[in-house]
Amino acid sequence: MSVELSPRQEQKLHSILDRGMDTLQDFTEKVSRSTVYNQNSSKKLENSYKEVRKSSNSPSNYDKSRMINSELKFLLEKLADLEAKLTKNPEPVVKSREKSPLIQRINENSPRAMMSNSKRKSKERLRNIENEEKTILRLERSITPSSIRGKISLKEQERSRALSMKGKNVEEKTIKYLEYAKKELGKMEELENNYSKLKEEHSKLMAAFEKSEKIRRKQKEIIGQLKNELKNCDGDNPGENSRKKMRTIKITKN
């Protein structure tokens, strides 16, 4: 399964791998040095012990060899005690080394101490390498998507697409409905304007009709009065009746 990495992720991966390789190389070099150093130190101890034995055989240096042998014996006993303490509890041995430089030098040069130090360092190196490998695995897991994650991401993409399509459809429907509502509102406004105009015209016509009705009623009243007057005056004066008729005609015309 091929995975495309960003340049930053590739750089981080390469740096982690380089550190792991460097720690492995340092560990192998130190292990080889410690083995060589242990061999050299053991050879030096054997040579010194042989020289002491040779010097003890000579009769002239008897006292000197006796002192050296006793000192060597004491040192070897101390060395054995310190090695036993080192295997059980290394912390007090470190304190005693700081106090006595001679014992510290002997313990450092002893093969057991060198082996324990090399083992401890090798364990630390191995622990560091394991930690580096764990970090690399975590990084690879975070970078490389698993099949379950891929399926989940595909499902999420499909859901998001379906939701986006639904959202688009709803948006289109709402836009169409808003346009239709705007058109209907425009029609309603036109109808309201026309209704208000018709109402105004109707009110004007009603006012004119009422005015004309008033005038017509007044005319009827005047005509009735004139007719009554003419009936009353027909027998008295025909000239005056004619003049009254003319007057009534003028009034009706006005």
PDB file of C-alpha atoms in Angstrom:
ATOM      1  CA  MET A   1       0.000   0.000   0.000  1.00  0.00           C
ATOM      2  CA  SER A   2       1.714   3.178  -1.191  1.00  0.00           C
ATOM      3  CA  VAL A   3       1.341   6.307   0.940  1.00  0.00           C
ATOM      4  CA  GLU A   4       2.243   9.810  -0.148  1.00  0.00           C
ATOM      5  CA  LEU A   5       4.195  11.638   2.558  1.00  0.00           C
ATOM      6  CA  SER A   6       4.671  15.339   2.910  1.00  0.00           C
ATOM      7  CA  PRO A   7       8.279  16.630   2.844  1.00  0.00           C
ATOM      8  CA  ARG A   8       8.099  17.437   6.552  1.00  0.00           C
ATOM      9  CA  GLN A   9       6.967  13.896   7.431  1.00  0.00           C
ATOM     10  CA  GLU A  10       9.700  12.373   5.236  1.00  0.00           C
ATOM     11  CA  GLN A  11      12.330  14.546   6.931  1.00  0.00           C
ATOM     12  CA  LYS A  12      11.089  13.493  10.378  1.00  0.00           C
ATOM     13  CA  LEU A  13      11.136   9.800   9.414  1.00  0.00           C
ATOM     14  CA  HIS A  14      14.657  10.063   8.003  1.00  0.00           C
ATOM     15  CA  SER A  15      15.906  11.819  11.134  1.00  0.00           C
ATOM     16  CA  ILE A  16      14.434   9.078  13.370  1.00  0.00           C
ATOM     17  CA  LEU A  17      15.998   6.330  11.229  1.00  0.00           C
ATOM     18  CA  ASP A  18      19.380   8.108  11.249  1.00  0.00           C
ATOM     19  CA  ARG A  19      19.292   8.349  15.031  1.00  0.00           C
ATOM     20  CA  GLY A  20      18.480   4.668  15.336  1.00  0.00           C
ATOM     21  CA  MET A  21      21.368   3.741  13.034  1.00  0.00           C
ATOM     22  CA  ASP A  22      23.751   6.022  14.962  1.00  0.00           C
ATOM     23  CA  THR A  23      22.788   4.465  18.290  1.00  0.00           C
ATOM     24  CA  LEU A  24      23.269   0.952  16.859  1.00  0.00           C
ATOM     25  CA  GLN A  25      26.694   1.876  15.497  1.00  0.00           C
ATOM     26  CA  ASP A  26      27.778   3.478  18.802  1.00  0.00           C
ATOM     27  CA  PHE A  27      26.584   0.437  20.713  1.00  0.00           C
ATOM     28  CA  THR A  28      28.534  -2.003  18.508  1.00  0.00           C
ATOM     29  CA  GLU A  29      31.698   0.136  18.717  1.00  0.00           C
ATOM     30  CA  LYS A  30      31.502   0.403  22.507  1.00  0.00           C
ATOM     31  CA  VAL A  31      30.871  -3.306  22.919  1.00  0.00           C
ATOM     32  CA  SER A  32      33.935  -4.089  20.780  1.00  0.00           C
ATOM     33  CA  ARG A  33      36.045  -1.568  22.740  1.00  0.00           C
ATOM     34  CA  SER A  34      34.911  -2.984  26.071  1.00  0.00           C
ATOM     35  CA  THR A  35      35.869  -6.539  25.042  1.00  0.00           C
ATOM     36  CA  VAL A  36      39.319  -5.370  23.892  1.00  0.00           C
ATOM     37  CA  TYR A  37      39.759  -3.312  27.053  1.00  0.00           C
ATOM     38  CA  ASN A  38      38.753  -6.261  29.270  1.00  0.00           C
ATOM     39  CA  GLN A  39      41.271  -8.496  27.527  1.00  0.00           C
ATOM     40  CA  ASN A  40      44.049  -5.898  27.937  1.00  0.00           C
ATOM     41  CA  SER A  41      43.218  -5.283  31.608  1.00  0.00           C
ATOM     42  CA  SER A  42      43.174  -9.010  32.397  1.00  0.00           C
ATOM     43  CA  LYS A  43      46.544  -9.403  30.661  1.00  0.00           C
ATOM     44  CA  LYS A  44      47.977  -6.498  32.676  1.00  0.00           C
ATOM     45  CA  LEU A  45      46.774  -8.034  35.940  1.00  0.00           C
ATOM     46  CA  GLU A  46      48.292 -11.392  35.053  1.00  0.00           C
ATOM     47  CA  ASN A  47      51.626  -9.769  34.127  1.00  0.00           C
ATOM     48  CA  SER A  48      51.709  -7.762  37.356  1.00  0.00           C
ATOM     49  CA  TYR A  49      50.907 -10.867  39.385  1.00  0.00           C
ATOM     50  CA  LYS A  50      53.708 -12.806  37.626  1.00  0.00           C
ATOM     51  CA  GLU A  51      56.169  -9.995  38.277  1.00  0.00           C
ATOM     52  CA  VAL A  52      55.241  -9.983  41.946  1.00  0.00           C
ATOM     53  CA  ARG A  53      55.754 -13.732  42.167  1.00  0.00           C
ATOM     54  CA  LYS A  54      59.159 -13.422  40.462  1.00  0.00           C
ATOM     55  CA  SER A  55      60.189 -10.680  42.825  1.00  0.00           C
ATOM     56  CA  SER A  56      59.032 -12.737  45.803  1.00  0.00           C
ATOM     57  CA  ASN A  57      61.322 -15.640  44.751  1.00  0.00           C
ATOM     58  CA  SER A  58      64.448 -13.475  44.966  1.00  0.00           C
ATOM     59  CA  PRO A  59      65.964 -13.563  48.509  1.00  0.00           C
ATOM     60  CA  SER A  60      67.084  -9.922  48.409  1.00  0.00           C
ATOM     61  CA  ASN A  61      63.581  -8.529  47.934  1.00  0.00           C
ATOM     62  CA  TYR A  62      61.810 -10.834  50.387  1.00  0.00           C
ATOM     63  CA  ASP A  63      60.346  -8.133  52.606  1.00  0.00           C
ATOM     64  CA  LYS A  64      59.260  -6.058  49.661  1.00  0.00           C
ATOM     65  CA  SER A  65      57.537  -9.014  47.980  1.00  0.00           C
ATOM     66  CA  ARG A  66      55.817  -9.927  51.238  1.00  0.00           C
ATOM     67  CA  MET A  67      54.403  -6.433  51.539  1.00  0.00           C
ATOM     68  CA  ILE A  68      53.300  -6.429  47.914  1.00  0.00           C
ATOM     69  CA  ASN A  69      51.653  -9.842  48.322  1.00  0.00           C
ATOM     70  CA  SER A  70      49.755  -8.726  51.409  1.00  0.00           C
ATOM     71  CA  GLU A  71      48.681  -5.539  49.682  1.00  0.00           C
ATOM     72  CA  LEU A  72      47.610  -7.487  46.617  1.00  0.00           C
ATOM     73  CA  LYS A  73      45.669  -9.950  48.744  1.00  0.00           C
ATOM     74  CA  PHE A  74      43.941  -7.107  50.559  1.00  0.00           C
ATOM     75  CA  LEU A  75      43.137  -5.404  47.294  1.00  0.00           C
ATOM     76  CA  LEU A  76      41.772  -8.612  45.779  1.00  0.00           C
ATOM     77  CA  GLU A  77      39.541  -9.175  48.829  1.00  0.00           C
ATOM     78  CA  LYS A  78      38.289  -5.622  48.573  1.00  0.00           C
ATOM     79  CA  LEU A  79      37.749  -6.133  44.888  1.00  0.00           C
ATOM     80  CA  ALA A  80      35.658  -9.270  45.487  1.00  0.00           C
ATOM     81  CA  ASP A  81      33.576  -7.494  48.153  1.00  0.00           C
ATOM     82  CA  LEU A  82      32.993  -4.531  45.883  1.00  0.00           C
ATOM     83  CA  GLU A  83      32.050  -6.766  42.959  1.00  0.00           C
ATOM     84  CA  ALA A  84      29.529  -8.592  45.155  1.00  0.00           C
ATOM     85  CA  LYS A  85      28.082  -5.268  46.301  1.00  0.00           C
ATOM     86  CA  LEU A  86      28.015  -4.040  42.707  1.00  0.00           C
ATOM     87  CA  THR A  87      25.942  -7.011  41.572  1.00  0.00           C
ATOM     88  CA  LYS A  88      23.481  -6.581  44.479  1.00  0.00           C
ATOM     89  CA  ASN A  89      23.250  -2.783  44.853  1.00  0.00           C
ATOM     90  CA  PRO A  90      25.303  -0.544  42.562  1.00  0.00           C
ATOM     91  CA  GLU A  91      24.502   2.813  44.282  1.00  0.00           C
ATOM     92  CA  PRO A  92      26.634   2.443  47.490  1.00  0.00           C
ATOM     93  CA  VAL A  93      29.501   1.123  45.377  1.00  0.00           C
ATOM     94  CA  VAL A  94      29.450   4.341  43.400  1.00  0.00           C
ATOM     95  CA  LYS A  95      29.670   6.318  46.655  1.00  0.00           C
ATOM     96  CA  SER A  96      32.633   4.239  47.907  1.00  0.00           C
ATOM     97  CA  ARG A  97      34.362   4.730  44.552  1.00  0.00           C
ATOM     98  CA  GLU A  98      34.049   8.471  44.953  1.00  0.00           C
ATOM     99  CA  LYS A  99      35.630   8.250  48.406  1.00  0.00           C
ATOM    100  CA  SER A 100      38.597   5.968  47.546  1.00  0.00           C
ATOM    101  CA  PRO A 101      40.245   6.644  44.156  1.00  0.00           C
ATOM    102  CA  LEU A 102      42.493   3.544  44.388  1.00  0.00           C
ATOM    103  CA  ILE A 103      39.535   1.156  44.791  1.00  0.00           C
ATOM    104  CA  GLN A 104      37.710   3.076  42.107  1.00  0.00           C
ATOM    105  CA  ARG A 105      40.614   2.564  39.699  1.00  0.00           C
ATOM    106  CA  ILE A 106      40.847  -1.151  40.514  1.00  0.00           C
ATOM    107  CA  ASN A 107      37.083  -1.659  40.205  1.00  0.00           C
ATOM    108  CA  GLU A 108      36.990   0.164  36.909  1.00  0.00           C
ATOM    109  CA  ASN A 109      39.808  -1.992  35.554  1.00  0.00           C
ATOM    110  CA  SER A 110      38.314  -5.249  36.860  1.00  0.00           C
ATOM    111  CA  PRO A 111      36.759  -7.509  34.213  1.00  0.00           C
ATOM    112  CA  ARG A 112      33.527  -8.025  36.151  1.00  0.00           C
ATOM    113  CA  ALA A 113      32.989  -4.315  36.586  1.00  0.00           C
ATOM    114  CA  MET A 114      33.734  -3.737  32.916  1.00  0.00           C
ATOM    115  CA  MET A 115      31.333  -6.498  31.919  1.00  0.00           C
ATOM    116  CA  SER A 116      28.581  -5.149  34.213  1.00  0.00           C
ATOM    117  CA  ASN A 117      29.114  -1.631  32.880  1.00  0.00           C
ATOM    118  CA  SER A 118      29.052  -2.855  29.300  1.00  0.00           C
ATOM    119  CA  LYS A 119      25.897  -4.889  30.010  1.00  0.00           C
ATOM    120  CA  ARG A 120      24.234  -1.909  31.623  1.00  0.00           C
ATOM    121  CA  LYS A 121      25.190   0.349  28.735  1.00  0.00           C
ATOM    122  CA  SER A 122      24.094  -2.248  26.211  1.00  0.00           C
ATOM    123  CA  LYS A 123      20.719  -2.532  27.978  1.00  0.00           C
ATOM    124  CA  GLU A 124      20.346   1.228  27.900  1.00  0.00           C
ATOM    125  CA  ARG A 125      21.259   1.294  24.213  1.00  0.00           C
ATOM    126  CA  LEU A 126      18.808  -1.488  23.447  1.00  0.00           C
ATOM    127  CA  ARG A 127      16.116   0.330  25.408  1.00  0.00           C
ATOM    128  CA  ASN A 128      16.803   3.502  23.440  1.00  0.00           C
ATOM    129  CA  ILE A 129      16.681   1.568  20.159  1.00  0.00           C
ATOM    130  CA  GLU A 130      13.380  -0.051  21.172  1.00  0.00           C
ATOM    131  CA  ASN A 131      11.961   3.358  22.045  1.00  0.00           C
ATOM    132  CA  GLU A 132      13.105   4.699  18.678  1.00  0.00           C
ATOM    133  CA  GLU A 133      11.495   1.739  16.908  1.00  0.00           C
ATOM    134  CA  LYS A 134       8.254   2.337  18.830  1.00  0.00           C
ATOM    135  CA  THR A 135       8.248   5.983  17.807  1.00  0.00           C
ATOM    136  CA  ILE A 136       8.869   4.970  14.172  1.00  0.00           C
ATOM    137  CA  LEU A 137       5.978   2.482  14.327  1.00  0.00           C
ATOM    138  CA  ARG A 138       3.696   5.108  15.854  1.00  0.00           C
ATOM    139  CA  LEU A 139       4.686   7.550  13.144  1.00  0.00           C
ATOM    140  CA  GLU A 140       4.061   4.961  10.425  1.00  0.00           C
ATOM    141  CA  ARG A 141       0.658   4.111  11.938  1.00  0.00           C
ATOM    142  CA  SER A 142      -0.279   7.762  12.056  1.00  0.00           C
ATOM    143  CA  ILE A 143       0.872   8.266   8.450  1.00  0.00           C
ATOM    144  CA  THR A 144      -0.420   5.027   6.835  1.00  0.00           C
ATOM    145  CA  PRO A 145      -4.224   4.793   7.058  1.00  0.00           C
ATOM    146  CA  SER A 146      -5.663   1.391   7.942  1.00  0.00           C
ATOM    147  CA  SER A 147      -8.453  -0.302   6.003  1.00  0.00           C
ATOM    148  CA  ILE A 148     -11.009   0.482   8.738  1.00  0.00           C
ATOM    149  CA  ARG A 149     -10.010   4.146   8.730  1.00  0.00           C
ATOM    150  CA  GLY A 150     -10.277   4.162   4.935  1.00  0.00           C
ATOM    151  CA  LYS A 151     -13.769   2.650   5.054  1.00  0.00           C
ATOM    152  CA  ILE A 152     -14.862   5.117   7.726  1.00  0.00           C
ATOM    153  CA  SER A 153     -13.478   8.030   5.721  1.00  0.00           C
ATOM    154  CA  LEU A 154     -15.283   6.799   2.568  1.00  0.00           C
ATOM    155  CA  LYS A 155     -18.561   6.509   4.486  1.00  0.00           C
ATOM    156  CA  GLU A 156     -18.086   9.979   5.912  1.00  0.00           C
ATOM    157  CA  GLN A 157     -17.376  11.345   2.425  1.00  0.00           C
ATOM    158  CA  GLU A 158     -20.527   9.702   1.043  1.00  0.00           C
ATOM    159  CA  ARG A 159     -22.591  11.093   3.926  1.00  0.00           C
ATOM    160  CA  SER A 160     -21.167  14.559   3.416  1.00  0.00           C
ATOM    161  CA  ARG A 161     -21.913  14.357  -0.326  1.00  0.00           C
ATOM    162  CA  ALA A 162     -25.498  13.238   0.327  1.00  0.00           C
ATOM    163  CA  LEU A 163     -25.963  16.023   2.865  1.00  0.00           C
ATOM    164  CA  SER A 164     -24.496  18.581   0.470  1.00  0.00           C
ATOM    165  CA  MET A 165     -26.845  17.393  -2.316  1.00  0.00           C
ATOM    166  CA  LYS A 166     -29.830  17.628   0.039  1.00  0.00           C
ATOM    167  CA  GLY A 167     -28.726  21.084   1.095  1.00  0.00           C
ATOM    168  CA  LYS A 168     -28.429  22.184  -2.554  1.00  0.00           C
ATOM    169  CA  ASN A 169     -31.910  20.839  -3.376  1.00  0.00           C
ATOM    170  CA  VAL A 170     -33.422  22.580  -0.356  1.00  0.00           C
ATOM    171  CA  GLU A 171     -31.629  25.800  -1.292  1.00  0.00           C
ATOM    172  CA  GLU A 172     -32.935  25.644  -4.886  1.00  0.00           C
ATOM    173  CA  LYS A 173     -36.481  24.974  -3.655  1.00  0.00           C
ATOM    174  CA  THR A 174     -36.320  27.875  -1.204  1.00  0.00           C
ATOM    175  CA  ILE A 175     -35.003  30.207  -3.930  1.00  0.00           C
ATOM    176  CA  LYS A 176     -37.869  29.204  -6.268  1.00  0.00           C
ATOM    177  CA  TYR A 177     -40.424  29.622  -3.477  1.00  0.00           C
ATOM    178  CA  LEU A 178     -39.027  33.067  -2.617  1.00  0.00           C
ATOM    179  CA  GLU A 179     -39.231  34.145  -6.274  1.00  0.00           C
ATOM    180  CA  TYR A 180     -42.842  32.908  -6.488  1.00  0.00           C
ATOM    181  CA  ALA A 181     -43.674  34.688  -3.215  1.00  0.00           C
ATOM    182  CA  LYS A 182     -42.130  37.923  -4.535  1.00  0.00           C
ATOM    183  CA  LYS A 183     -44.261  37.696  -7.694  1.00  0.00           C
ATOM    184  CA  GLU A 184     -47.409  37.033  -5.650  1.00  0.00           C
ATOM    185  CA  LEU A 185     -46.595  39.950  -3.366  1.00  0.00           C
ATOM    186  CA  GLY A 186     -46.195  42.194  -6.413  1.00  0.00           C
ATOM    187  CA  LYS A 187     -49.590  41.084  -7.711  1.00  0.00           C
ATOM    188  CA  MET A 188     -51.164  41.686  -4.307  1.00  0.00           C
ATOM    189  CA  GLU A 189     -49.679  45.189  -4.171  1.00  0.00           C
ATOM    190  CA  GLU A 190     -51.079  45.950  -7.654  1.00  0.00           C
ATOM    191  CA  LEU A 191     -54.515  44.672  -6.604  1.00  0.00           C
ATOM    192  CA  GLU A 192     -54.410  46.785  -3.442  1.00  0.00           C
ATOM    193  CA  ASN A 193     -53.476  49.879  -5.455  1.00  0.00           C
ATOM    194  CA  ASN A 194     -56.277  49.236  -7.968  1.00  0.00           C
ATOM    195  CA  TYR A 195     -58.742  48.627  -5.135  1.00  0.00           C
ATOM    196  CA  SER A 196     -57.770  51.891  -3.434  1.00  0.00           C
ATOM    197  CA  LYS A 197     -58.170  53.776  -6.739  1.00  0.00           C
ATOM    198  CA  LEU A 198     -61.578  52.203  -7.372  1.00  0.00           C
ATOM    199  CA  LYS A 199     -62.617  53.056  -3.827  1.00  0.00           C
ATOM    200  CA  GLU A 200     -61.621  56.690  -4.320  1.00  0.00           C
ATOM    201  CA  GLU A 201     -63.513  56.854  -7.638  1.00  0.00           C
ATOM    202  CA  HIS A 202     -66.548  55.212  -6.051  1.00  0.00           C
ATOM    203  CA  SER A 203     -66.507  57.715  -3.186  1.00  0.00           C
ATOM    204  CA  LYS A 204     -66.226  60.598  -5.684  1.00  0.00           C
ATOM    205  CA  LEU A 205     -69.101  59.228  -7.770  1.00  0.00           C
ATOM    206  CA  MET A 206     -71.232  58.727  -4.665  1.00  0.00           C
ATOM    207  CA  ALA A 207     -70.565  62.319  -3.588  1.00  0.00           C
ATOM    208  CA  ALA A 208     -71.482  63.605  -7.061  1.00  0.00           C
ATOM    209  CA  PHE A 209     -74.603  61.413  -7.121  1.00  0.00           C
ATOM    210  CA  GLU A 210     -75.723  62.680  -3.714  1.00  0.00           C
ATOM    211  CA  LYS A 211     -75.111  66.271  -4.857  1.00  0.00           C
ATOM    212  CA  SER A 212     -77.136  65.717  -8.024  1.00  0.00           C
ATOM    213  CA  GLU A 213     -79.906  64.069  -6.001  1.00  0.00           C
ATOM    214  CA  LYS A 214     -80.070  67.075  -3.703  1.00  0.00           C
ATOM    215  CA  ILE A 215     -80.288  69.398  -6.700  1.00  0.00           C
ATOM    216  CA  ARG A 216     -83.003  67.245  -8.282  1.00  0.00           C
ATOM    217  CA  ARG A 217     -85.026  67.227  -5.073  1.00  0.00           C
ATOM    218  CA  LYS A 218     -84.754  70.987  -4.812  1.00  0.00           C
ATOM    219  CA  GLN A 219     -85.846  71.343  -8.422  1.00  0.00           C
ATOM    220  CA  LYS A 220     -88.867  69.114  -7.762  1.00  0.00           C
ATOM    221  CA  GLU A 221     -89.801  71.175  -4.738  1.00  0.00           C
ATOM    222  CA  ILE A 222     -89.525  74.438  -6.677  1.00  0.00           C
ATOM    223  CA  ILE A 223     -91.522  73.038  -9.596  1.00  0.00           C
ATOM    224  CA  GLY A 224     -94.221  71.845  -7.211  1.00  0.00           C
ATOM    225  CA  GLN A 225     -94.414  75.240  -5.551  1.00  0.00           C
ATOM    226  CA  LEU A 226     -94.661  77.011  -8.908  1.00  0.00           C
ATOM    227  CA  LYS A 227     -97.387  74.679 -10.074  1.00  0.00           C
ATOM    228  CA  ASN A 228     -99.397  75.393  -6.964  1.00  0.00           C
ATOM    229  CA  GLU A 229     -98.920  79.117  -7.396  1.00  0.00           C
ATOM    230  CA  LEU A 230     -99.993  78.899 -11.036  1.00  0.00           C
ATOM    231  CA  LYS A 231    -103.117  76.974 -10.129  1.00  0.00           C
ATOM    232  CA  ASN A 232    -104.022  79.563  -7.551  1.00  0.00           C
ATOM    233  CA  CYS A 233    -103.411  82.477  -9.884  1.00  0.00           C
ATOM    234  CA  ASP A 234    -105.094  81.147 -13.077  1.00  0.00           C
ATOM    235  CA  GLY A 235    -108.455  82.742 -12.399  1.00  0.00           C
ATOM    236  CA  ASP A 236    -107.267  86.166 -11.199  1.00  0.00           C
ATOM    237  CA  ASN A 237    -104.891  87.693 -13.866  1.00  0.00           C
ATOM    238  CA  PRO A 238    -103.994  86.034 -17.143  1.00  0.00           C
ATOM    239  CA  GLY A 239    -101.190  88.570 -17.874  1.00  0.00           C
ATOM    240  CA  GLU A 240     -99.661  88.021 -14.551  1.00  0.00           C
ATOM    241  CA  ASN A 241    -100.055  84.304 -15.040  1.00  0.00           C
ATOM    242  CA  SER A 242     -98.113  84.515 -18.267  1.00  0.00           C
ATOM    243  CA  ARG A 243     -95.403  86.544 -16.553  1.00  0.00           C
ATOM    244  CA  LYS A 244     -95.309  84.003 -13.736  1.00  0.00           C
ATOM    245  CA  LYS A 245     -95.010  81.223 -16.282  1.00  0.00           C
ATOM    246  CA  MET A 246     -92.063  82.974 -17.884  1.00  0.00           C
ATOM    247  CA  ARG A 247     -90.508  83.462 -14.466  1.00  0.00           C
ATOM    248  CA  THR A 248     -90.937  79.791 -13.623  1.00  0.00           C
ATOM    249  CA  ILE A 249     -89.388  78.817 -16.953  1.00  0.00           C
ATOM    250  CA  LYS A 250     -86.336  81.005 -16.187  1.00  0.00           C
ATOM    251  CA  ILE A 251     -86.044  79.513 -12.710  1.00  0.00           C
ATOM    252  CA  THR A 252     -86.182  75.985 -14.065  1.00  0.00           C
ATOM    253  CA  LYS A 253     -83.557  76.847 -16.659  1.00  0.00           C
ATOM    254  CA  ASN A 254     -81.265  78.245 -14.028  1.00  0.00           C
TER     255      ASN A 254
END
